Amino acid sequence: MPNIEGPASPRSGHESPEFGQAVSVRTSPHPHRVAVLVYDGVKLLDVAGPAEVFAEANRCGADYQIVLLSPTGAGVASSIGTKISVDGDAGSEPAPDTFLVAGGDIYPRTAIARDLVEATGTLATRSTRVGSICTGAFILAAAGLLEGKRATTHWKVAHELAARHPTTLVEPDSIYVRDGTTYTSAGVSAGIDLALALVEEDHGPDLTRDVARRLVVYLQRAGGQSQFSAPLQGPPPRTPALRRIVDLVTADPAGKHSLAELAGHLNVSPRHLTRLFRTELSTTPAQYVELVRFDMAKALLDQGHNATQAASLAGFPSYESLRRVFVRELSMSPAACQRRFGTAHRADAG
């Protein structure tokens, strides 16, 4: 990928430029070097998304120079088979201002290659700030760069990152996390969110707003990863009795599932049942039932039911109780969720 450089002449203040017209902002005498580490199986959008943000920032007056590196300096094949040429290896890169590790579907399914871990460690020690996109967090963690730090990754494997690296405080709902000079971002397109945040850190909100507008993306999207996740995914309970209760609730979310009634199914005390839920699922029976109903309500909205119907069919006592859960979990109302995720077709797109 060719290096991308923008104008570096100083400018006082900032004005919104016409599309396609570059402007100048006050920068350092040298380009801000962004090194992205790639490897066989890397997800192409994890590389191209952030790179396009920095390239678009150059058109708005920033001065980023983007280089792609692999552990050996050889070109790589992306997750969709596209060949990616690189500018060198980790050892040939002098001192990047920003170092990013892209993610890929192969992690965490397979062990992280030793040369990839070593390349990450080498580049991190030379960089001013370090970041990862999606499952690139597993590579940072394997290199020891997330010990004792807050971090995030794709919601689907966040629990795996926490299990493998118990000293890392994993925040599964965050779009991106900054801990000092270390940055981690959630799945795939969240790399764009992270790159925008880095541009804003370098050049302020005005230029970054122009970049977001040009790319037709949110400067800061509403809500966290939970709006895209399946909140009840995870291993089943180990205790057979608790599995019975979980199966009962998921089979009939709208049924009568008070704490006393659920405990009665097992002939145990409500206190004992609550202890089982806390120990194995880190929640309470009432919270679990609410999440099952929430999941069902989302599916009903996707199927075209209105919010009132979804609330009733999922077992919520009222629309307002459903709305409160949606706002808490997704930072949006049921109607807003249905508009955003119910169809990819926009009414104003013809």
Short mmCIF file of C-alpha atoms in Angstrom, two decimals:
data_model
loop_
_atom_site.label_atom_id
_atom_site.label_comp_id
_atom_site.label_asym_id
_atom_site.label_seq_id
_atom_site.Cartn_x
_atom_site.Cartn_y
_atom_site.Cartn_z
CA MET A 1 0.00 0.00 0.00
CA PRO A 2 1.54 3.36 -0.90
CA ASN A 3 2.38 5.84 1.77
CA ILE A 4 -0.18 8.62 2.04
CA GLU A 5 1.02 12.08 2.80
CA GLY A 6 -0.89 15.34 3.16
CA PRO A 7 0.03 19.03 3.21
CA ALA A 8 1.86 20.21 6.31
CA SER A 9 1.77 23.99 6.09
CA PRO A 10 0.61 25.73 9.28
CA ARG A 11 -2.84 27.25 9.51
CA SER A 12 -4.56 29.25 12.19
CA GLY A 13 -8.03 28.02 13.05
CA HIS A 14 -10.09 25.58 10.99
CA GLU A 15 -12.78 25.99 8.38
CA SER A 16 -14.88 23.28 6.81
CA PRO A 17 -13.39 22.67 3.33
CA GLU A 18 -15.25 21.93 0.16
CA PHE A 19 -15.34 18.22 -0.65
CA GLY A 20 -12.16 17.13 -2.42
CA GLN A 21 -10.25 20.26 -1.38
CA ALA A 22 -7.35 19.83 1.03
CA VAL A 23 -6.67 22.33 3.77
CA SER A 24 -3.74 22.80 6.09
CA VAL A 25 -3.54 22.50 9.85
CA ARG A 26 -0.69 23.05 12.24
CA THR A 27 1.41 19.86 12.30
CA SER A 28 4.90 18.71 13.25
CA PRO A 29 7.73 19.11 10.71
CA HIS A 30 7.54 15.38 9.95
CA PRO A 31 4.59 13.20 8.93
CA HIS A 32 2.86 11.28 11.69
CA ARG A 33 3.83 7.72 10.87
CA VAL A 34 1.11 5.06 11.31
CA ALA A 35 2.38 1.48 11.11
CA VAL A 36 -0.20 -1.31 10.71
CA LEU A 37 0.89 -4.89 11.34
CA VAL A 38 -0.73 -7.45 8.99
CA TYR A 39 -0.42 -11.22 8.54
CA ASP A 40 -2.01 -14.08 6.62
CA GLY A 41 -5.71 -14.20 7.47
CA VAL A 42 -5.97 -10.56 8.53
CA LYS A 43 -9.43 -9.06 8.07
CA LEU A 44 -9.26 -6.61 5.18
CA LEU A 45 -11.64 -4.05 6.71
CA ASP A 46 -9.53 -3.98 9.89
CA VAL A 47 -6.73 -2.64 7.71
CA ALA A 48 -8.59 -0.55 5.13
CA GLY A 49 -11.07 1.10 7.53
CA PRO A 50 -8.56 2.90 9.77
CA ALA A 51 -6.25 3.56 6.80
CA GLU A 52 -9.06 5.37 4.97
CA VAL A 53 -9.71 7.54 8.03
CA PHE A 54 -6.08 8.66 8.15
CA ALA A 55 -6.01 9.15 4.37
CA GLU A 56 -9.19 11.25 4.49
CA ALA A 57 -7.69 13.25 7.36
CA ASN A 58 -4.78 14.09 5.06
CA ARG A 59 -7.25 15.56 2.57
CA CYS A 60 -8.50 17.75 5.38
CA GLY A 61 -5.01 18.98 6.20
CA ALA A 62 -3.46 16.34 8.47
CA ASP A 63 -0.12 14.72 7.70
CA TYR A 64 -0.23 10.96 8.23
CA GLN A 65 2.07 8.49 6.55
CA ILE A 66 0.68 4.95 6.50
CA VAL A 67 2.93 1.91 6.26
CA LEU A 68 1.92 -1.75 6.25
CA LEU A 69 4.30 -4.22 7.88
CA SER A 70 4.35 -7.99 8.24
CA PRO A 71 6.49 -10.06 10.62
CA THR A 72 8.79 -11.21 7.79
CA GLY A 73 8.39 -8.39 5.29
CA ALA A 74 6.59 -10.70 2.84
CA GLY A 75 3.18 -9.89 1.42
CA VAL A 76 0.15 -11.52 3.04
CA ALA A 77 -3.26 -12.84 2.06
CA SER A 78 -6.31 -11.32 3.75
CA SER A 79 -9.28 -13.25 5.13
CA ILE A 80 -11.06 -12.95 1.76
CA GLY A 81 -7.99 -14.00 -0.23
CA THR A 82 -6.97 -10.53 -1.40
CA LYS A 83 -3.20 -10.14 -1.55
CA ILE A 84 -1.76 -7.28 0.51
CA SER A 85 1.70 -5.94 -0.29
CA VAL A 86 3.69 -4.50 2.59
CA ASP A 87 6.34 -1.86 3.06
CA GLY A 88 8.70 -3.91 5.21
CA ASP A 89 9.05 -5.94 8.38
CA ALA A 90 8.97 -4.98 12.04
CA GLY A 91 12.74 -4.70 12.26
CA SER A 92 12.95 -2.25 9.36
CA GLU A 93 10.46 0.22 10.87
CA PRO A 94 12.37 2.94 12.75
CA ALA A 95 9.88 4.52 15.15
CA PRO A 96 6.16 4.75 14.32
CA ASP A 97 4.16 7.43 16.05
CA THR A 98 1.14 5.12 16.05
CA PHE A 99 1.30 1.33 15.84
CA LEU A 100 -1.88 -0.67 15.14
CA VAL A 101 -2.40 -4.43 15.05
CA ALA A 102 -5.26 -5.52 12.80
CA GLY A 103 -7.53 -8.43 13.70
CA GLY A 104 -8.46 -11.61 11.88
CA ASP A 105 -10.91 -14.49 12.14
CA ILE A 106 -8.09 -16.96 12.80
CA TYR A 107 -7.69 -15.53 16.32
CA PRO A 108 -8.44 -16.64 18.94
CA ARG A 109 -9.21 -19.99 17.24
CA THR A 110 -5.51 -20.74 16.72
CA ALA A 111 -2.35 -20.06 18.67
CA ILE A 112 -0.72 -16.75 17.80
CA ALA A 113 2.45 -17.26 15.78
CA ARG A 114 5.69 -16.55 17.61
CA ASP A 115 7.01 -14.21 14.91
CA LEU A 116 3.79 -12.18 15.12
CA VAL A 117 4.14 -11.81 18.89
CA GLU A 118 7.80 -10.82 18.53
CA ALA A 119 7.03 -8.30 15.78
CA THR A 120 4.32 -6.76 17.96
CA GLY A 121 6.68 -6.41 20.90
CA THR A 122 9.39 -4.87 18.72
CA LEU A 123 7.09 -2.28 17.19
CA ALA A 124 5.36 -1.46 20.47
CA THR A 125 8.64 -0.56 22.19
CA ARG A 126 9.40 1.93 19.41
CA SER A 127 5.95 3.52 19.21
CA THR A 128 4.43 6.51 20.95
CA ARG A 129 1.00 4.87 21.11
CA VAL A 130 -0.19 1.34 20.44
CA GLY A 131 -3.62 0.06 19.39
CA SER A 132 -5.53 -2.93 18.10
CA ILE A 133 -8.58 -3.50 15.94
CA CYS A 134 -11.00 -6.31 16.79
CA THR A 135 -9.17 -9.55 17.67
CA GLY A 136 -5.83 -7.78 17.29
CA ALA A 137 -6.24 -7.38 21.06
CA PHE A 138 -5.31 -11.06 21.43
CA ILE A 139 -1.99 -10.31 19.71
CA LEU A 140 -1.31 -7.32 21.96
CA ALA A 141 -2.17 -9.45 24.99
CA ALA A 142 0.07 -12.32 23.83
CA ALA A 143 2.93 -9.81 23.66
CA GLY A 144 2.23 -8.77 27.27
CA LEU A 145 0.98 -5.32 26.31
CA LEU A 146 -2.42 -5.53 28.03
CA GLU A 147 -1.34 -6.73 31.46
CA GLY A 148 -3.12 -4.74 34.14
CA LYS A 149 -4.87 -2.63 31.52
CA ARG A 150 -8.44 -2.00 30.43
CA ALA A 151 -9.21 -3.34 26.95
CA THR A 152 -11.93 -4.50 24.59
CA THR A 153 -12.33 -6.69 21.53
CA HIS A 154 -15.19 -8.16 19.50
CA TRP A 155 -18.13 -8.94 21.80
CA LYS A 156 -18.24 -12.55 20.64
CA VAL A 157 -14.75 -13.34 21.97
CA ALA A 158 -14.46 -10.82 24.80
CA HIS A 159 -15.01 -13.57 27.38
CA GLU A 160 -12.16 -15.55 25.81
CA LEU A 161 -9.78 -12.60 26.07
CA ALA A 162 -10.71 -12.20 29.75
CA ALA A 163 -10.22 -15.91 30.42
CA ARG A 164 -6.82 -16.09 28.71
CA HIS A 165 -5.52 -12.90 30.26
CA PRO A 166 -7.01 -12.53 33.74
CA THR A 167 -4.93 -9.45 34.57
CA THR A 168 -6.61 -7.55 31.72
CA LEU A 169 -9.86 -5.78 32.59
CA VAL A 170 -11.98 -6.56 29.53
CA GLU A 171 -14.88 -4.20 28.78
CA PRO A 172 -17.07 -6.22 26.37
CA ASP A 173 -19.55 -3.43 25.60
CA SER A 174 -17.04 -0.70 24.72
CA ILE A 175 -16.56 0.43 21.12
CA TYR A 176 -12.98 1.32 21.97
CA VAL A 177 -10.95 1.69 25.15
CA ARG A 178 -8.01 3.93 25.93
CA ASP A 179 -5.69 3.05 28.81
CA GLY A 180 -2.77 5.45 28.84
CA THR A 181 -1.13 5.17 25.44
CA THR A 182 -2.71 1.79 24.68
CA TYR A 183 -5.92 1.61 22.65
CA THR A 184 -8.13 -1.36 21.79
CA SER A 185 -11.27 -1.41 19.69
CA ALA A 186 -14.23 -3.72 19.16
CA GLY A 187 -15.13 -5.73 16.08
CA VAL A 188 -14.24 -4.79 12.52
CA SER A 189 -15.85 -1.39 11.78
CA ALA A 190 -14.98 -0.18 15.29
CA GLY A 191 -11.48 0.30 13.90
CA ILE A 192 -12.94 3.32 12.10
CA ASP A 193 -14.24 4.67 15.42
CA LEU A 194 -10.80 4.21 16.97
CA ALA A 195 -9.02 5.90 14.05
CA LEU A 196 -11.40 8.87 14.30
CA ALA A 197 -10.63 9.13 18.01
CA LEU A 198 -6.90 9.14 17.28
CA VAL A 199 -7.32 11.83 14.62
CA GLU A 200 -9.32 13.93 17.08
CA GLU A 201 -6.57 13.49 19.66
CA ASP A 202 -4.05 14.76 17.10
CA HIS A 203 -6.06 17.50 15.35
CA GLY A 204 -9.15 18.28 17.38
CA PRO A 205 -12.89 17.79 16.80
CA ASP A 206 -13.39 20.17 13.87
CA LEU A 207 -11.09 18.39 11.44
CA THR A 208 -12.29 15.01 12.70
CA ARG A 209 -15.91 16.01 12.14
CA ASP A 210 -15.05 16.82 8.52
CA VAL A 211 -13.42 13.41 8.12
CA ALA A 212 -16.50 11.63 9.52
CA ARG A 213 -18.81 13.62 7.25
CA ARG A 214 -16.73 12.82 4.17
CA LEU A 215 -16.74 9.11 5.02
CA VAL A 216 -20.46 9.23 5.91
CA VAL A 217 -19.92 7.68 9.33
CA TYR A 218 -20.85 8.72 12.85
CA LEU A 219 -18.28 10.86 14.63
CA GLN A 220 -19.38 8.97 17.75
CA ARG A 221 -21.94 6.19 17.39
CA ALA A 222 -24.69 5.75 19.97
CA GLY A 223 -24.56 2.84 22.38
CA GLY A 224 -22.04 0.07 22.82
CA GLN A 225 -21.40 -3.35 21.31
CA SER A 226 -24.44 -4.83 23.02
CA GLN A 227 -26.66 -3.34 20.31
CA PHE A 228 -25.04 -5.81 17.89
CA SER A 229 -24.47 -8.77 20.23
CA ALA A 230 -26.42 -11.78 21.38
CA PRO A 231 -26.38 -11.14 25.15
CA LEU A 232 -27.29 -14.69 26.17
CA GLN A 233 -24.59 -16.49 24.20
CA GLY A 234 -22.20 -18.40 26.37
CA PRO A 235 -21.60 -21.82 27.91
CA PRO A 236 -24.61 -23.54 29.50
CA PRO A 237 -24.80 -23.82 33.29
CA ARG A 238 -22.82 -26.68 34.80
CA THR A 239 -25.49 -27.55 37.37
CA PRO A 240 -28.25 -29.78 35.92
CA ALA A 241 -30.87 -28.08 38.13
CA LEU A 242 -29.92 -24.64 36.84
CA ARG A 243 -29.94 -25.90 33.26
CA ARG A 244 -33.54 -27.01 33.80
CA ILE A 245 -34.51 -23.49 34.86
CA VAL A 246 -32.63 -21.87 31.98
CA ASP A 247 -34.29 -24.23 29.49
CA LEU A 248 -37.69 -23.53 31.04
CA VAL A 249 -37.30 -19.76 30.71
CA THR A 250 -35.86 -19.79 27.18
CA ALA A 251 -38.60 -22.17 25.99
CA ASP A 252 -41.34 -19.81 27.19
CA PRO A 253 -40.02 -16.29 27.85
CA ALA A 254 -43.52 -14.89 28.34
CA GLY A 255 -44.44 -17.46 31.00
CA LYS A 256 -44.76 -16.85 34.73
CA HIS A 257 -41.19 -16.79 35.98
CA SER A 258 -41.18 -15.08 39.36
CA LEU A 259 -38.37 -16.04 41.73
CA ALA A 260 -40.74 -18.07 43.90
CA GLU A 261 -42.19 -19.94 40.92
CA LEU A 262 -38.78 -20.77 39.47
CA ALA A 263 -37.51 -21.98 42.86
CA GLY A 264 -40.66 -24.08 43.21
CA HIS A 265 -39.83 -25.99 40.02
CA LEU A 266 -36.70 -27.28 41.75
CA ASN A 267 -38.06 -27.51 45.29
CA VAL A 268 -35.30 -25.20 46.51
CA SER A 269 -35.44 -21.91 48.34
CA PRO A 270 -35.43 -18.64 46.38
CA ARG A 271 -32.19 -17.79 48.17
CA HIS A 272 -30.52 -21.01 46.99
CA LEU A 273 -31.67 -20.46 43.40
CA THR A 274 -30.35 -16.89 43.47
CA ARG A 275 -27.00 -18.19 44.71
CA LEU A 276 -26.84 -20.68 41.82
CA PHE A 277 -27.50 -17.93 39.27
CA ARG A 278 -24.88 -15.64 40.79
CA THR A 279 -22.26 -18.37 40.98
CA GLU A 280 -22.64 -19.76 37.47
CA LEU A 281 -24.15 -16.94 35.39
CA SER A 282 -23.08 -13.84 37.36
CA THR A 283 -26.66 -12.56 37.42
CA THR A 284 -29.95 -13.00 39.28
CA PRO A 285 -32.98 -15.05 38.19
CA ALA A 286 -34.99 -11.88 37.57
CA GLN A 287 -32.22 -10.31 35.49
CA TYR A 288 -31.84 -13.49 33.47
CA VAL A 289 -35.56 -13.68 32.72
CA GLU A 290 -35.50 -10.02 31.68
CA LEU A 291 -32.58 -10.62 29.29
CA VAL A 292 -34.33 -13.62 27.71
CA ARG A 293 -37.44 -11.49 27.18
CA PHE A 294 -35.30 -8.65 25.84
CA ASP A 295 -33.69 -11.03 23.33
CA MET A 296 -37.12 -12.28 22.25
CA ALA A 297 -38.45 -8.73 21.92
CA LYS A 298 -35.55 -7.83 19.61
CA ALA A 299 -36.35 -10.85 17.44
CA LEU A 300 -40.03 -9.88 17.33
CA LEU A 301 -39.14 -6.33 16.26
CA ASP A 302 -36.94 -7.79 13.52
CA GLN A 303 -39.93 -9.82 12.34
CA GLY A 304 -42.04 -6.69 11.95
CA HIS A 305 -44.07 -6.58 15.19
CA ASN A 306 -44.52 -3.12 16.66
CA ALA A 307 -43.05 -2.32 20.07
CA THR A 308 -46.31 -2.80 21.99
CA GLN A 309 -46.85 -6.22 20.42
CA ALA A 310 -43.23 -7.20 21.08
CA ALA A 311 -43.53 -6.21 24.73
CA SER A 312 -46.67 -8.30 25.21
CA LEU A 313 -45.48 -11.37 23.32
CA ALA A 314 -42.09 -11.36 25.08
CA GLY A 315 -43.68 -11.23 28.53
CA PHE A 316 -43.01 -7.63 29.55
CA PRO A 317 -45.81 -6.21 31.72
CA SER A 318 -45.95 -3.02 29.63
CA TYR A 319 -44.35 -1.17 26.75
CA GLU A 320 -42.69 1.17 29.24
CA SER A 321 -40.92 -1.71 30.98
CA LEU A 322 -39.64 -2.91 27.60
CA ARG A 323 -38.50 0.60 26.70
CA ARG A 324 -36.54 0.92 29.96
CA VAL A 325 -34.62 -2.29 29.20
CA PHE A 326 -33.85 -1.20 25.63
CA VAL A 327 -32.56 2.18 26.81
CA ARG A 328 -30.41 0.49 29.46
CA GLU A 329 -28.99 -2.18 27.16
CA LEU A 330 -28.79 -0.35 23.83
CA SER A 331 -29.10 3.35 24.66
CA MET A 332 -32.08 3.56 22.29
CA SER A 333 -35.81 2.93 22.29
CA PRO A 334 -37.42 -0.20 20.76
CA ALA A 335 -38.71 1.91 17.86
CA ALA A 336 -35.24 3.34 17.21
CA CYS A 337 -33.75 -0.15 17.32
CA GLN A 338 -36.31 -1.39 14.80
CA ARG A 339 -35.54 1.51 12.45
CA ARG A 340 -31.80 0.97 12.71
CA PHE A 341 -31.60 -2.81 12.44
CA GLY A 342 -34.91 -3.91 10.88
CA THR A 343 -33.80 -3.29 7.29
CA ALA A 344 -30.78 -2.17 5.33
CA HIS A 345 -33.00 -0.20 2.95
CA ARG A 346 -33.34 3.50 3.66
CA ALA A 347 -36.60 5.20 2.71
CA ASP A 348 -34.68 8.14 1.26
CA ALA A 349 -32.43 5.92 -0.90
CA GLY A 350 -35.05 5.13 -3.54
#
